[in-house]
Each structure stands twice: as C-alpha cells, then as structure tokens.
C-alpha cells in the first residue's frame, strides 16, 4: 500500500513524486514500448481502472483531495501508477492507472459473493435439433457464441481458495469482475484526513462532480478495428465489433455470452431482451401485413366507400357545416378518398388482429420468462437475490442518512432515513409528478383547442369554390386531414420539449428521495419516467380514439369545449370514422419518435466522435496510449441503459395499445429494432468508454410495466374496435336493419345519417355570407345531414336517439365484454400452460446446488483430516524430540 516502489519496475515512487522519472526513462517508454496496452509499464500488472484530471484555477484544493484519496486507495490495497501530462497527447491531462492485486480481489469477491467456478460442468450438451443446418447462416462461430467453457459455480470464499479452479491468479477474475470490484472500492473510499472525519467527503462520484477528477473508467481491451498485439489480450472488443456491431450482421444471432463477459450481466440482459422482443415482433409484423393486404384486396368489395364516392348517392347528400360561421355546407362525396383510406385499416381483419395481438403479448411475456430463466442459470444469477443488492447500498444514502439503527436480521447498525423525513420527501415527489402530469394534460388541451380553432380556417381555405387557389391540393387533403396532421406534428414537438425538461426533474426528485439501494433507485426513477412518458406520448392518441366525435351534439344543440362562449365546437368524425385520424396520429408520433431517436443515437455520436476516431487511427500505437484513446470516447452514464429500455417500452405501448387502428405498427417497430440492435451495439463498441460491469438477474421494474401495458392493451383495442371504428354499426346494419331479404351493405350510408331542417339551425351555427359553395341553393336545399342516429324533424320524438342507436350501443358493450373475456381467458390459459422455468433448467439448478453442498462437505472433511493428521504428526515429532527421563546415578539413593 504505502511502501515506496522502485520506479524501474513501472509503479510510482510515491504519490508526491508523481511525474518524476529516471534519466532516459521517458525515451524508453515513448519509443521502445507499445503504449496501446492494458498493463502497467512492467507489462505484468493489469490496468483495472483509470482516473484522469487536469490542472486548473482551483488546483491546490483539488490536489489536496487527490493526495488524500489516492493515499487511502493505497491503504485499501490498490496499486497506482501515474502518467504525467507531458506524456499525454494534449499535454494537459494527467492519468492515474489502478491495479487491484490478488489479495484485494479475493477479499472483495468474498464480500460481494461473486460466483466463481469450482468444477467443470458434467451436464451433457443438448442434442442437435433436426434440420439445424438451416439455421447455420444465422449463427456465429462457436468461439464467439461460447467464449467460456461451462462450469459449476459457487460464491467465492477467501478461506477456501483451494476449493476453486484457480489456474492463474492473474486471470482468474475476468476484467469485468475486476473493474466492478475496483469501482466498488472507489465509490466508498474517503478523501478526508484521518484527524478530520467529514462523512460527505467520500467516493469517486463526488470527486467527479466537484471537478477533482475529470473522468473514471475501465479500459477497453483493444482497438475495435483490429486485434491487440499482446497475445495475453483476448481482443474481445474486436470480436464484438466484427461479429455484432456491424449492420451487415443484422441477420446473425447476438453473441450474448461474449456481451455478458465483456460488459457484465446487466447490459447482457438488455440485449437479450431486445433481441428476443425483435424476434417476436416478426410474427406480429407478418400478421399485421396480412391484415393490411386483406384491406387492399377487399378494396373493390367496399360498398360503403362506393356509395360515398357515387355522384348519385354521396354527391346528392348535403352535409351540415362542421364548424360555426367559417364552415360551409359540403357534399358527402368530398370525403371519397378518406373513406377508401379508412377501409385499409377499418375492416373485418381489424377485429381478428386486435384479438391476435392480445394473445401475442401474452406469448411474448411468457416465453421471455423462460428465456430469462435460462439466462439466469447460464450466467450464475439464480441466487442473485435482493439480499445481495443490499450489499450495494448507495454511497449517497450512507452519506445523507445521519441516523443509525439496529438491523433486526444482521444485528448490525445501519444508516436509515427517519419516517417524517421520508414522508415529506415522498409528498414533495408526488406533488411534483402530479404537477408535471397536469402540465401535459394542459398542453394536450391546448392542442385540442388548436384543432378546433384551426379547423375552421382550413375549411374556409379549402372550400370547394372555383376561385380557390389550392383547388388541386384541396381535393386531395380534406380539412380534417390537414388539421390532424398539423396538430399531430405540433403535439410531437411538445412531447419532445416536455421530455427534455422532465428528465432532469425526474432525476432531481429521485435523488431527493434518497433511495437506499441501486435497485430501489432504478425502480423509483423507472416508475416516475414511465408514468410521465405514458401520459406524454399516449394522451393525444387516447383523445382521438375515445373522445373525438363522441360528444358533438347535433345541429341547433352543439356541444362546445369550454362552453358556448368559447365558440370552440367539439370536433366531429368524418363519415368514414375517426379511425383514420387515429392511424395518422399514431404514424406521425411513432415514426417521428423512432426517427428522432435514431438520429440522436447514430448520427450525432458519429459526428461528435469523427475527429476522435480519426485521431486514434492516425496516431502511432507507440505514442497514443490505450487510456487516452478511451478518454476521448463518450462516457456511458448511469442512465444510459435506462433510456434504452424506456425507448423500447414506449414503442411496445404503441404497437399494443392502439394496434387495432394501425396493423403496420409492428412492421415499423421491427425495422426500427433491427437497426436499434446494431446501432446500440455500434455505440457500445466504438463510441462509449467501457461501462463498469454490473449484475442484474432480470429487466427489473420494466417487467411489471410490460405486464400492465399488456393487460391495458386488451381493453384499449376492444374499445377502439367498438367505439372508434365503424365495425359494430356496420355489422348491426348488415344483420338487423338492411332492407330486403339479402344481407348487404347497400344503403348503409343513408341509414347512418340523420337530417335537420336548415331553417331551424340557429344563426350562430350558420355559415357567414359568402362562405357557402357555388352549388348551394337555399331555395332547393332545405335540409342537411349529420352523422348520428336521431329521429327526423316532424317526428313525435324529433332529434332524440332512435332505437337503432341503443341497439348499436348494446352491441358495442357486448363486443367489449366478449372480446375481453375471450382474450383474457386465452391469456391466462397460455400463461398457465407455459411454465416460467424450463424443466431442464430446474434440473440443472438442483444438480448444481447438490454438487456445491457435496463438494463443500467433502472439502471440509478432507481439510479436517489433514489438520488432524498434521496435528498428530506434530505431536509425535514433539514427543520424539523431548529429552528422555534421566537415569538415576548408581550411587544415589
């Protein structure tokens, strides 16, 4: 630790002598040794972590902190080696290399209960599957897919070193485990003097925040574009880039075991989940394409659209104005194009696809549980319970919680947060989340108000008149479509702005709550962010799906958003239904989010690091060191993986909650995810510093969120089919109200409209003078139509709902109940039928536990025998060495 080491063997003489070298030493280092190495200058000790810093205006205070911190690191057993700024490429950055010797690694591996091999696995390998050769093009080489042999493992015990398979102490712990242990020490090492114990002066995180150090990171093992020259280095980064991160490998399986070995289990689990989700999306995408193709092929059989487009039917129906003053009367056949577009997504296949997706979601979650169970066994995470997470209490919790109490289980004192403080922090956190949620709702209300106000302007500009300057465009884009597209774009911009602001707020309030463990911190942040994102991304789609066109009223008695004084009349659905608007909303927000996300993830890092990569390739290896190359990469933040999960779970919501309105959503998601896997892999291997390895046995709180979204999706899709699409009204007409003996959809359009006398329309609802089209003649046209089921004028129940309205409403409610029950019964049956843990995995787990107990027992017995044997031999030797009893002198009596 504190002993001064000889400068010739590559370590520092002392912390205070940093930068001093023997004559000629720099020349040898610079011209005789390859600096693109992951070893100390002696070429023996592995660099497990690197700290960097620069001189600045506050240098004396920071230098004092560094001296104390580094002295305490040495006391903890870590070995340090410094690189002077004169050795660095920019001539201003100092580097401190850290090596953990065997004694430190063994001690903390015991504390952290890290599992290590004690016996080669004797479980026979799985038999080859018939026709396995068909999957050969999708598989990677065996040494990439299985970089390590299979072992039985047990938690490391420093007192039983002989029990484990230790061939070489230098390579027994892989680099990912080594950097995890060193980071654990760094986060808990103080930087105050022994005579002044200031608890808040602890840990590398605080030193990074106050600028004492500029960065802290473990090293990549080599350049990503070529193997390391050192034969001891496995060049895992190169293999990951070659076989995983390149887009041309998109059809290959991911080397999950190599990812886990290099980056740790937490990142490995993320890529395993993302890959499995992408595989399952293929089946949903195929079914969605089939449903869409059905809509295209049944195009010509769509009698409803034909009637709307027919000049003798739709061309003769005059519709009431859709807004006050600025909107004119219009003919039904002006919505011909949108009715054809609606049919592509609103057809019989919609019902089938909605039910299919409800079952697909269950299969996805159940099969993921099985895949996860297999990974837990293969990656030694079976016994990685929350008790082990308790060993990873956040340093921030230990520092900020001044109170201490006795733990009833461990009987040791531990820091705790008093209940009044916890309650106050929770209330403030809840109030903040509620405020931001209300802010989103207010923004959505603003967008709705925009839709209502701007619709009149679009209707005025696009009205069918010979003098219209945009007559051609106006015939293709209806006022409804123009309003929907612009409102969706504005809503998307608002979503991005609110997301940017709320991210900082969510992190701040989670820090304020002072969660105890890393797991608890992640779960709390996950719930806050997802609740916000859920409202932010989906609220506008919920409005279009379940509110628009449902509370309109009728001519003479229209409903208004903020009361009649606001003059913002509630929106109506087009005669083809609101489903096409929901499709437009979903397409713009979902595709826009994916496009912005891919630009942020791929293009921006590419431009940002272009110069750094260029510099890295142009420098000779002898002068541009491995730690400098990694220093120029981006830091992988603690929230990096969190944002990746959040992006995918929001996408999962889009393809499940509203998929009945857009069957092609899974196809868009599939294309995005194929790109996402490779973009994320490319970022990890080329753009980011190597993250500190972390353990996780599952995807955490995201699993429960996916379950909630899956259950909610069944309800939302049932309501979309019932209330947003025109499926149920068409079926009721077909089987109950069609004229004649033959079941046909002819006459449906006329049947679905009600009439109102123009003479009875209040003045405030009538178009202004000059707004009416040229074909409108008030003397010949005496009534207009609107979309509802109400009795006509002159009837004893005029303008009240007809019996057909109540029949349709009953059919909608019945459909929702039947669909939900059918899907839920199938979901629960499938969940019951598919066991969460495969049978062979259960057997392997039991076999390993049995062997651990047996081998430990035999080890203890043999150890006891050896001790008894040694003690027996020792006692025998001692007895033989004792002087014999003195003989009595013959003359003595």
mmCIF file of N, CA, C and O in Angstrom, residues 796-881:
data_model
loop_
_atom_site.group_PDB
_atom_site.id
_atom_site.type_symbol
_atom_site.label_atom_id
_atom_site.label_comp_id
_atom_site.label_asym_id
_atom_site.label_seq_id
_atom_site.Cartn_x
_atom_site.Cartn_y
_atom_site.Cartn_z
ATOM 1 N N UNK A 796 -92.603 12.635 -33.697
ATOM 2 C CA UNK A 796 -93.002 12.996 -32.330
ATOM 3 C C UNK A 796 -91.816 13.020 -31.366
ATOM 4 O O UNK A 796 -91.848 13.697 -30.344
ATOM 5 N N UNK A 797 -90.750 12.259 -31.691
ATOM 6 C CA UNK A 797 -89.526 12.265 -30.871
ATOM 7 C C UNK A 797 -88.361 12.892 -31.651
ATOM 8 O O UNK A 797 -87.235 12.441 -31.560
ATOM 9 N N UNK A 798 -88.662 13.938 -32.389
ATOM 10 C CA UNK A 798 -87.646 14.501 -33.287
ATOM 11 C C UNK A 798 -86.367 14.871 -32.541
ATOM 12 O O UNK A 798 -86.398 15.403 -31.438
ATOM 13 N N UNK A 799 -85.265 14.535 -33.212
ATOM 14 C CA UNK A 799 -83.907 14.836 -32.766
ATOM 15 C C UNK A 799 -83.486 14.101 -31.491
ATOM 16 O O UNK A 799 -82.461 14.424 -30.902
ATOM 17 N N UNK A 800 -84.284 13.101 -31.083
ATOM 18 C CA UNK A 800 -83.820 12.225 -29.994
ATOM 19 C C UNK A 800 -83.293 10.938 -30.621
ATOM 20 O O UNK A 800 -83.570 10.641 -31.782
ATOM 21 N N UNK A 801 -82.525 10.178 -29.852
ATOM 22 C CA UNK A 801 -81.890 8.973 -30.396
ATOM 23 C C UNK A 801 -82.941 7.923 -30.770
ATOM 24 O O UNK A 801 -83.899 7.689 -30.026
ATOM 25 N N UNK A 802 -82.660 7.259 -31.897
ATOM 26 C CA UNK A 802 -83.558 6.191 -32.359
ATOM 27 C C UNK A 802 -83.233 4.894 -31.625
ATOM 28 O O UNK A 802 -82.211 4.781 -30.941
ATOM 29 N N UNK A 803 -84.092 3.889 -31.824
ATOM 30 C CA UNK A 803 -83.856 2.580 -31.211
ATOM 31 C C UNK A 803 -82.596 1.927 -31.771
ATOM 32 O O UNK A 803 -81.900 1.214 -31.053
ATOM 33 N N UNK A 804 -82.283 2.220 -33.056
ATOM 34 C CA UNK A 804 -81.074 1.644 -33.649
ATOM 35 C C UNK A 804 -79.825 2.112 -32.898
ATOM 36 O O UNK A 804 -78.867 1.357 -32.742
ATOM 37 N N UNK A 805 -79.830 3.366 -32.427
ATOM 38 C CA UNK A 805 -78.689 3.886 -31.646
ATOM 39 C C UNK A 805 -78.456 3.025 -30.413
ATOM 40 O O UNK A 805 -77.317 2.670 -30.101
ATOM 41 N N UNK A 806 -79.543 2.684 -29.703
ATOM 42 C CA UNK A 806 -79.412 1.898 -28.480
ATOM 43 C C UNK A 806 -79.011 0.454 -28.794
ATOM 44 O O UNK A 806 -78.269 -0.167 -28.049
ATOM 45 N N UNK A 807 -79.489 -0.072 -29.917
ATOM 46 C CA UNK A 807 -79.079 -1.421 -30.337
ATOM 47 C C UNK A 807 -77.571 -1.452 -30.624
ATOM 48 O O UNK A 807 -76.886 -2.399 -30.239
ATOM 49 N N UNK A 808 -77.100 -0.425 -31.314
ATOM 50 C CA UNK A 808 -75.668 -0.369 -31.635
ATOM 51 C C UNK A 808 -74.839 -0.223 -30.362
ATOM 52 O O UNK A 808 -73.802 -0.883 -30.200
ATOM 53 N N UNK A 809 -75.309 0.632 -29.427
ATOM 54 C CA UNK A 809 -74.595 0.812 -28.174
ATOM 55 C C UNK A 809 -74.522 -0.496 -27.385
ATOM 56 O O UNK A 809 -73.468 -0.858 -26.837
ATOM 57 N N UNK A 810 -75.635 -1.225 -27.351
ATOM 58 C CA UNK A 810 -75.653 -2.516 -26.653
ATOM 59 C C UNK A 810 -74.700 -3.507 -27.326
ATOM 60 O O UNK A 810 -73.986 -4.261 -26.643
ATOM 61 N N UNK A 811 -74.679 -3.491 -28.668
ATOM 62 C CA UNK A 811 -73.773 -4.386 -29.406
ATOM 63 C C UNK A 811 -72.317 -4.036 -29.117
ATOM 64 O O UNK A 811 -71.465 -4.923 -28.963
ATOM 65 N N UNK A 812 -72.009 -2.732 -29.012
ATOM 66 C CA UNK A 812 -70.633 -2.317 -28.707
ATOM 67 C C UNK A 812 -70.209 -2.800 -27.324
ATOM 68 O O UNK A 812 -69.101 -3.341 -27.154
ATOM 69 N N UNK A 813 -71.074 -2.603 -26.339
ATOM 70 C CA UNK A 813 -70.741 -3.038 -24.982
ATOM 71 C C UNK A 813 -70.604 -4.555 -24.909
ATOM 72 O O UNK A 813 -69.714 -5.083 -24.235
ATOM 73 N N UNK A 814 -71.502 -5.262 -25.625
ATOM 74 C CA UNK A 814 -71.431 -6.725 -25.644
ATOM 75 C C UNK A 814 -70.124 -7.198 -26.285
ATOM 76 O O UNK A 814 -69.477 -8.132 -25.810
ATOM 77 N N UNK A 815 -69.730 -6.519 -27.382
ATOM 78 C CA UNK A 815 -68.483 -6.893 -28.054
ATOM 79 C C UNK A 815 -67.293 -6.706 -27.124
ATOM 80 O O UNK A 815 -66.399 -7.562 -27.057
ATOM 81 N N UNK A 816 -67.247 -5.569 -26.393
ATOM 82 C CA UNK A 816 -66.135 -5.303 -25.474
ATOM 83 C C UNK A 816 -66.046 -6.402 -24.419
ATOM 84 O O UNK A 816 -64.959 -6.944 -24.155
ATOM 85 N N UNK A 817 -67.190 -6.757 -23.837
ATOM 86 C CA UNK A 817 -67.192 -7.781 -22.782
ATOM 87 C C UNK A 817 -66.739 -9.131 -23.344
ATOM 88 O O UNK A 817 -65.903 -9.823 -22.747
ATOM 89 N N UNK A 818 -67.283 -9.503 -24.517
ATOM 90 C CA UNK A 818 -66.940 -10.805 -25.109
ATOM 91 C C UNK A 818 -65.468 -10.852 -25.500
ATOM 92 O O UNK A 818 -64.756 -11.814 -25.179
ATOM 93 N N UNK A 819 -65.005 -9.801 -26.187
ATOM 94 C CA UNK A 819 -63.604 -9.797 -26.644
ATOM 95 C C UNK A 819 -62.649 -9.843 -25.456
ATOM 96 O O UNK A 819 -61.673 -10.618 -25.459
ATOM 97 N N UNK A 820 -62.904 -9.021 -24.431
ATOM 98 C CA UNK A 820 -62.022 -9.005 -23.267
ATOM 99 C C UNK A 820 -61.987 -10.370 -22.589
ATOM 100 O O UNK A 820 -60.914 -10.876 -22.242
ATOM 101 N N UNK A 821 -63.155 -10.980 -22.410
ATOM 102 C CA UNK A 821 -63.195 -12.273 -21.719
ATOM 103 C C UNK A 821 -62.500 -13.358 -22.531
ATOM 104 O O UNK A 821 -61.768 -14.183 -21.977
ATOM 105 N N UNK A 822 -62.753 -13.364 -23.851
ATOM 106 C CA UNK A 822 -62.123 -14.384 -24.701
ATOM 107 C C UNK A 822 -60.599 -14.240 -24.648
ATOM 108 O O UNK A 822 -59.869 -15.216 -24.431
ATOM 109 N N UNK A 823 -60.110 -13.005 -24.841
ATOM 110 C CA UNK A 823 -58.664 -12.788 -24.868
ATOM 111 C C UNK A 823 -58.048 -13.080 -23.502
ATOM 112 O O UNK A 823 -57.001 -13.723 -23.403
ATOM 113 N N UNK A 824 -58.692 -12.617 -22.416
ATOM 114 C CA UNK A 824 -58.140 -12.839 -21.079
ATOM 115 C C UNK A 824 -58.129 -14.325 -20.720
ATOM 116 O O UNK A 824 -57.176 -14.812 -20.099
ATOM 117 N N UNK A 825 -59.178 -15.057 -21.106
ATOM 118 C CA UNK A 825 -59.208 -16.496 -20.831
ATOM 119 C C UNK A 825 -58.055 -17.183 -21.564
ATOM 120 O O UNK A 825 -57.335 -18.013 -20.984
ATOM 121 N N UNK A 826 -57.868 -16.824 -22.852
ATOM 122 C CA UNK A 826 -56.768 -17.413 -23.617
ATOM 123 C C UNK A 826 -55.419 -17.010 -23.010
ATOM 124 O O UNK A 826 -54.503 -17.825 -22.884
ATOM 125 N N UNK A 827 -55.285 -15.724 -22.605
ATOM 126 C CA UNK A 827 -54.044 -15.236 -21.993
ATOM 127 C C UNK A 827 -53.698 -16.042 -20.742
ATOM 128 O O UNK A 827 -52.575 -16.524 -20.592
ATOM 129 N N UNK A 828 -54.667 -16.187 -19.836
ATOM 130 C CA UNK A 828 -54.391 -16.886 -18.580
ATOM 131 C C UNK A 828 -54.153 -18.380 -18.814
ATOM 132 O O UNK A 828 -53.347 -19.001 -18.124
ATOM 133 N N UNK A 829 -54.841 -18.947 -19.808
ATOM 134 C CA UNK A 829 -54.621 -20.350 -20.127
ATOM 135 C C UNK A 829 -53.202 -20.555 -20.669
ATOM 136 O O UNK A 829 -52.502 -21.497 -20.267
ATOM 137 N N UNK A 830 -52.797 -19.667 -21.572
ATOM 138 C CA UNK A 830 -51.447 -19.762 -22.140
ATOM 139 C C UNK A 830 -50.396 -19.567 -21.038
ATOM 140 O O UNK A 830 -49.395 -20.280 -20.972
ATOM 141 N N UNK A 831 -50.648 -18.581 -20.146
ATOM 142 C CA UNK A 831 -49.711 -18.331 -19.048
ATOM 143 C C UNK A 831 -49.606 -19.542 -18.123
ATOM 144 O O UNK A 831 -48.527 -19.862 -17.620
ATOM 145 N N UNK A 832 -50.729 -20.213 -17.903
ATOM 146 C CA UNK A 832 -50.725 -21.417 -17.051
ATOM 147 C C UNK A 832 -50.054 -22.584 -17.762
ATOM 148 O O UNK A 832 -49.344 -23.382 -17.149
ATOM 149 N N UNK A 833 -50.260 -22.673 -19.082
ATOM 150 C CA UNK A 833 -49.757 -23.808 -19.858
ATOM 151 C C UNK A 833 -48.239 -23.775 -19.992
ATOM 152 O O UNK A 833 -47.580 -24.815 -19.992
ATOM 153 N N UNK A 834 -47.664 -22.565 -20.097
ATOM 154 C CA UNK A 834 -46.222 -22.433 -20.336
ATOM 155 C C UNK A 834 -45.521 -22.182 -19.002
ATOM 156 O O UNK A 834 -45.690 -21.130 -18.399
ATOM 157 N N UNK A 835 -44.725 -23.133 -18.503
ATOM 158 C CA UNK A 835 -44.018 -22.914 -17.225
ATOM 159 C C UNK A 835 -42.971 -21.815 -17.364
ATOM 160 O O UNK A 835 -42.338 -21.674 -18.417
ATOM 161 N N UNK A 836 -42.808 -21.031 -16.305
ATOM 162 C CA UNK A 836 -41.867 -19.910 -16.350
ATOM 163 C C UNK A 836 -40.422 -20.377 -16.461
ATOM 164 O O UNK A 836 -39.601 -19.694 -17.083
ATOM 165 N N UNK A 837 -40.123 -21.521 -15.856
ATOM 166 C CA UNK A 837 -38.753 -22.052 -15.893
ATOM 167 C C UNK A 837 -38.768 -23.394 -16.616
ATOM 168 O O UNK A 837 -39.511 -24.296 -16.225
ATOM 169 N N UNK A 838 -37.988 -23.570 -17.688
ATOM 170 C CA UNK A 838 -37.944 -24.848 -18.385
ATOM 171 C C UNK A 838 -37.550 -25.997 -17.453
ATOM 172 O O UNK A 838 -36.774 -25.800 -16.502
ATOM 173 N N UNK A 839 -38.076 -27.181 -17.726
ATOM 174 C CA UNK A 839 -37.836 -28.341 -16.865
ATOM 175 C C UNK A 839 -36.354 -28.659 -16.755
ATOM 176 O O UNK A 839 -35.834 -28.930 -15.661
ATOM 177 N N UNK A 840 -35.637 -28.614 -17.892
ATOM 178 C CA UNK A 840 -34.210 -28.967 -17.852
ATOM 179 C C UNK A 840 -33.412 -27.947 -17.043
ATOM 180 O O UNK A 840 -32.419 -28.297 -16.393
ATOM 181 N N UNK A 841 -33.838 -26.670 -17.049
ATOM 182 C CA UNK A 841 -33.141 -25.652 -16.266
ATOM 183 C C UNK A 841 -33.329 -25.922 -14.776
ATOM 184 O O UNK A 841 -32.393 -25.812 -13.980
ATOM 185 N N UNK A 842 -34.560 -26.307 -14.384
ATOM 186 C CA UNK A 842 -34.812 -26.664 -12.982
ATOM 187 C C UNK A 842 -33.902 -27.813 -12.546
ATOM 188 O O UNK A 842 -33.329 -27.791 -11.454
ATOM 189 N N UNK A 843 -33.769 -28.816 -13.425
ATOM 190 C CA UNK A 843 -32.920 -29.966 -13.103
ATOM 191 C C UNK A 843 -31.459 -29.548 -12.960
ATOM 192 O O UNK A 843 -30.756 -29.989 -12.045
ATOM 193 N N UNK A 844 -30.999 -28.677 -13.862
ATOM 194 C CA UNK A 844 -29.610 -28.222 -13.797
ATOM 195 C C UNK A 844 -29.342 -27.436 -12.515
ATOM 196 O O UNK A 844 -28.272 -27.574 -11.896
ATOM 197 N N UNK A 845 -30.301 -26.599 -12.120
ATOM 198 C CA UNK A 845 -30.142 -25.802 -10.897
ATOM 199 C C UNK A 845 -30.042 -26.719 -9.672
ATOM 200 O O UNK A 845 -29.169 -26.535 -8.804
ATOM 201 N N UNK A 846 -30.929 -27.721 -9.610
ATOM 202 C CA UNK A 846 -30.895 -28.667 -8.486
ATOM 203 C C UNK A 846 -29.588 -29.449 -8.471
ATOM 204 O O UNK A 846 -28.996 -29.685 -7.412
ATOM 205 N N UNK A 847 -29.124 -29.853 -9.671
ATOM 206 C CA UNK A 847 -27.868 -30.588 -9.780
ATOM 207 C C UNK A 847 -26.702 -29.738 -9.263
ATOM 208 O O UNK A 847 -25.852 -30.222 -8.497
ATOM 209 N N UNK A 848 -26.677 -28.475 -9.630
ATOM 210 C CA UNK A 848 -25.574 -27.607 -9.217
ATOM 211 C C UNK A 848 -25.600 -27.381 -7.708
ATOM 212 O O UNK A 848 -24.554 -27.411 -7.056
ATOM 213 N N UNK A 849 -26.777 -27.161 -7.139
ATOM 214 C CA UNK A 849 -26.876 -26.954 -5.688
ATOM 215 C C UNK A 849 -26.433 -28.196 -4.921
ATOM 216 O O UNK A 849 -25.745 -28.107 -3.898
ATOM 217 N N UNK A 850 -26.825 -29.364 -5.449
ATOM 218 C CA UNK A 850 -26.414 -30.620 -4.820
ATOM 219 C C UNK A 850 -24.899 -30.768 -4.847
ATOM 220 O O UNK A 850 -24.272 -31.122 -3.838
ATOM 221 N N UNK A 851 -24.290 -30.462 -6.000
ATOM 222 C CA UNK A 851 -22.840 -30.601 -6.128
ATOM 223 C C UNK A 851 -22.097 -29.614 -5.224
ATOM 224 O O UNK A 851 -21.062 -29.964 -4.649
ATOM 225 N N UNK A 852 -22.617 -28.383 -5.123
ATOM 226 C CA UNK A 852 -21.977 -27.395 -4.249
ATOM 227 C C UNK A 852 -21.932 -27.923 -2.819
ATOM 228 O O UNK A 852 -20.887 -27.886 -2.146
ATOM 229 N N UNK A 853 -23.081 -28.431 -2.337
ATOM 230 C CA UNK A 853 -23.138 -28.950 -0.965
ATOM 231 C C UNK A 853 -22.209 -30.158 -0.791
ATOM 232 O O UNK A 853 -21.471 -30.266 0.187
ATOM 233 N N UNK A 854 -22.244 -31.064 -1.785
ATOM 234 C CA UNK A 854 -21.426 -32.264 -1.693
ATOM 235 C C UNK A 854 -19.935 -31.932 -1.712
ATOM 236 O O UNK A 854 -19.166 -32.427 -0.877
ATOM 237 N N UNK A 855 -19.533 -31.086 -2.634
ATOM 238 C CA UNK A 855 -18.111 -30.752 -2.752
ATOM 239 C C UNK A 855 -17.625 -29.968 -1.539
ATOM 240 O O UNK A 855 -16.501 -30.177 -1.069
ATOM 241 N N UNK A 856 -18.460 -29.051 -1.044
ATOM 242 C CA UNK A 856 -18.081 -28.303 0.147
ATOM 243 C C UNK A 856 -17.929 -29.228 1.355
ATOM 244 O O UNK A 856 -16.996 -29.102 2.155
ATOM 245 N N UNK A 857 -18.848 -30.180 1.463
ATOM 246 C CA UNK A 857 -18.781 -31.146 2.569
ATOM 247 C C UNK A 857 -17.507 -31.973 2.476
ATOM 248 O O UNK A 857 -16.767 -32.134 3.461
ATOM 249 N N UNK A 858 -17.237 -32.500 1.277
ATOM 250 C CA UNK A 858 -16.025 -33.307 1.087
ATOM 251 C C UNK A 858 -14.765 -32.475 1.332
ATOM 252 O O UNK A 858 -13.784 -32.965 1.905
ATOM 253 N N UNK A 859 -14.809 -31.209 0.881
ATOM 254 C CA UNK A 859 -13.655 -30.322 1.073
ATOM 255 C C UNK A 859 -13.383 -30.108 2.565
ATOM 256 O O UNK A 859 -12.233 -30.185 3.009
ATOM 257 N N UNK A 860 -14.460 -29.855 3.328
ATOM 258 C CA UNK A 860 -14.304 -29.623 4.763
ATOM 259 C C UNK A 860 -13.803 -30.885 5.470
ATOM 260 O O UNK A 860 -12.961 -30.819 6.373
ATOM 261 N N UNK A 861 -14.327 -32.042 5.063
ATOM 262 C CA UNK A 861 -13.890 -33.307 5.666
ATOM 263 C C UNK A 861 -12.413 -33.549 5.398
ATOM 264 O O UNK A 861 -11.642 -33.904 6.305
ATOM 265 N N UNK A 862 -11.991 -33.359 4.129
ATOM 266 C CA UNK A 862 -10.584 -33.568 3.770
ATOM 267 C C UNK A 862 -9.680 -32.575 4.508
ATOM 268 O O UNK A 862 -8.581 -32.924 4.966
ATOM 269 N N UNK A 863 -10.170 -31.332 4.604
ATOM 270 C CA UNK A 863 -9.390 -30.314 5.309
ATOM 271 C C UNK A 863 -9.222 -30.681 6.782
ATOM 272 O O UNK A 863 -8.136 -30.547 7.361
ATOM 273 N N UNK A 864 -10.318 -31.186 7.396
ATOM 274 C CA UNK A 864 -10.270 -31.590 8.798
ATOM 275 C C UNK A 864 -9.314 -32.768 8.990
ATOM 276 O O UNK A 864 -8.525 -32.806 9.946
ATOM 277 N N UNK A 865 -9.357 -33.737 8.048
ATOM 278 C CA UNK A 865 -8.460 -34.891 8.109
ATOM 279 C C UNK A 865 -7.002 -34.442 8.057
ATOM 280 O O UNK A 865 -6.145 -34.935 8.814
ATOM 281 N N UNK A 866 -6.719 -33.515 7.146
ATOM 282 C CA UNK A 866 -5.347 -33.031 7.004
ATOM 283 C C UNK A 866 -4.895 -32.314 8.277
ATOM 284 O O UNK A 866 -3.757 -32.484 8.730
ATOM 285 N N UNK A 867 -5.797 -31.526 8.859
ATOM 286 C CA UNK A 867 -5.448 -30.826 10.096
ATOM 287 C C UNK A 867 -5.168 -31.810 11.224
ATOM 288 O O UNK A 867 -4.200 -31.660 11.979
ATOM 289 N N UNK A 868 -6.038 -32.839 11.341
ATOM 290 C CA UNK A 868 -5.834 -33.856 12.381
ATOM 291 C C UNK A 868 -4.543 -34.623 12.144
ATOM 292 O O UNK A 868 -3.793 -34.919 13.084
ATOM 293 N N UNK A 869 -4.299 -34.940 10.863
ATOM 294 C CA UNK A 869 -3.077 -35.672 10.516
ATOM 295 C C UNK A 869 -1.845 -34.843 10.841
ATOM 296 O O UNK A 869 -0.866 -35.352 11.419
ATOM 297 N N UNK A 870 -1.913 -33.550 10.491
ATOM 298 C CA UNK A 870 -0.772 -32.675 10.761
ATOM 299 C C UNK A 870 -0.546 -32.518 12.265
ATOM 300 O O UNK A 870 0.593 -32.536 12.744
ATOM 301 N N UNK A 871 -1.649 -32.357 13.004
ATOM 302 C CA UNK A 871 -1.513 -32.194 14.458
ATOM 303 C C UNK A 871 -0.974 -33.474 15.106
ATOM 304 O O UNK A 871 -0.180 -33.436 16.042
ATOM 305 N N UNK A 872 -1.404 -34.641 14.557
ATOM 306 C CA UNK A 872 -0.915 -35.919 15.086
ATOM 307 C C UNK A 872 0.585 -36.070 14.819
ATOM 308 O O UNK A 872 1.363 -36.448 15.697
ATOM 309 N N UNK A 873 0.963 -35.748 13.565
ATOM 310 C CA UNK A 873 2.380 -35.835 13.209
ATOM 311 C C UNK A 873 3.209 -34.877 14.058
ATOM 312 O O UNK A 873 4.315 -35.212 14.511
ATOM 313 N N UNK A 874 2.661 -33.697 14.277
ATOM 314 C CA UNK A 874 3.368 -32.697 15.062
ATOM 315 C C UNK A 874 3.561 -33.170 16.497
ATOM 316 O O UNK A 874 4.641 -33.019 17.082
ATOM 317 N N UNK A 875 2.508 -33.748 17.065
ATOM 318 C CA UNK A 875 2.602 -34.224 18.449
ATOM 319 C C UNK A 875 3.602 -35.377 18.559
ATOM 320 O O UNK A 875 4.340 -35.502 19.528
ATOM 321 N N UNK A 876 3.634 -36.253 17.516
ATOM 322 C CA UNK A 876 4.580 -37.373 17.511
ATOM 323 C C UNK A 876 6.017 -36.866 17.448
ATOM 324 O O UNK A 876 6.905 -37.327 18.177
ATOM 325 N N UNK A 877 6.213 -35.875 16.522
ATOM 326 C CA UNK A 877 7.559 -35.322 16.388
ATOM 327 C C UNK A 877 7.998 -34.638 17.673
ATOM 328 O O UNK A 877 9.138 -34.736 18.108
ATOM 329 N N UNK A 878 7.035 -33.942 18.297
ATOM 330 C CA UNK A 878 7.344 -33.235 19.549
ATOM 331 C C UNK A 878 7.741 -34.228 20.639
ATOM 332 O O UNK A 878 8.709 -34.032 21.385
ATOM 333 N N UNK A 879 6.993 -35.348 20.697
ATOM 334 C CA UNK A 879 7.288 -36.374 21.715
ATOM 335 C C UNK A 879 8.663 -36.995 21.492
ATOM 336 O O UNK A 879 9.404 -37.298 22.435
ATOM 337 N N UNK A 880 9.020 -37.182 20.231
ATOM 338 C CA UNK A 880 10.311 -37.803 19.940
ATOM 339 C C UNK A 880 11.482 -36.872 20.228
ATOM 340 O O UNK A 880 12.596 -37.311 20.503
ATOM 341 N N UNK A 881 11.184 -35.569 20.143
ATOM 342 C CA UNK A 881 12.252 -34.606 20.380
ATOM 343 C C UNK A 881 12.442 -34.289 21.861
ATOM 344 O O UNK A 881 13.454 -33.702 22.256
#
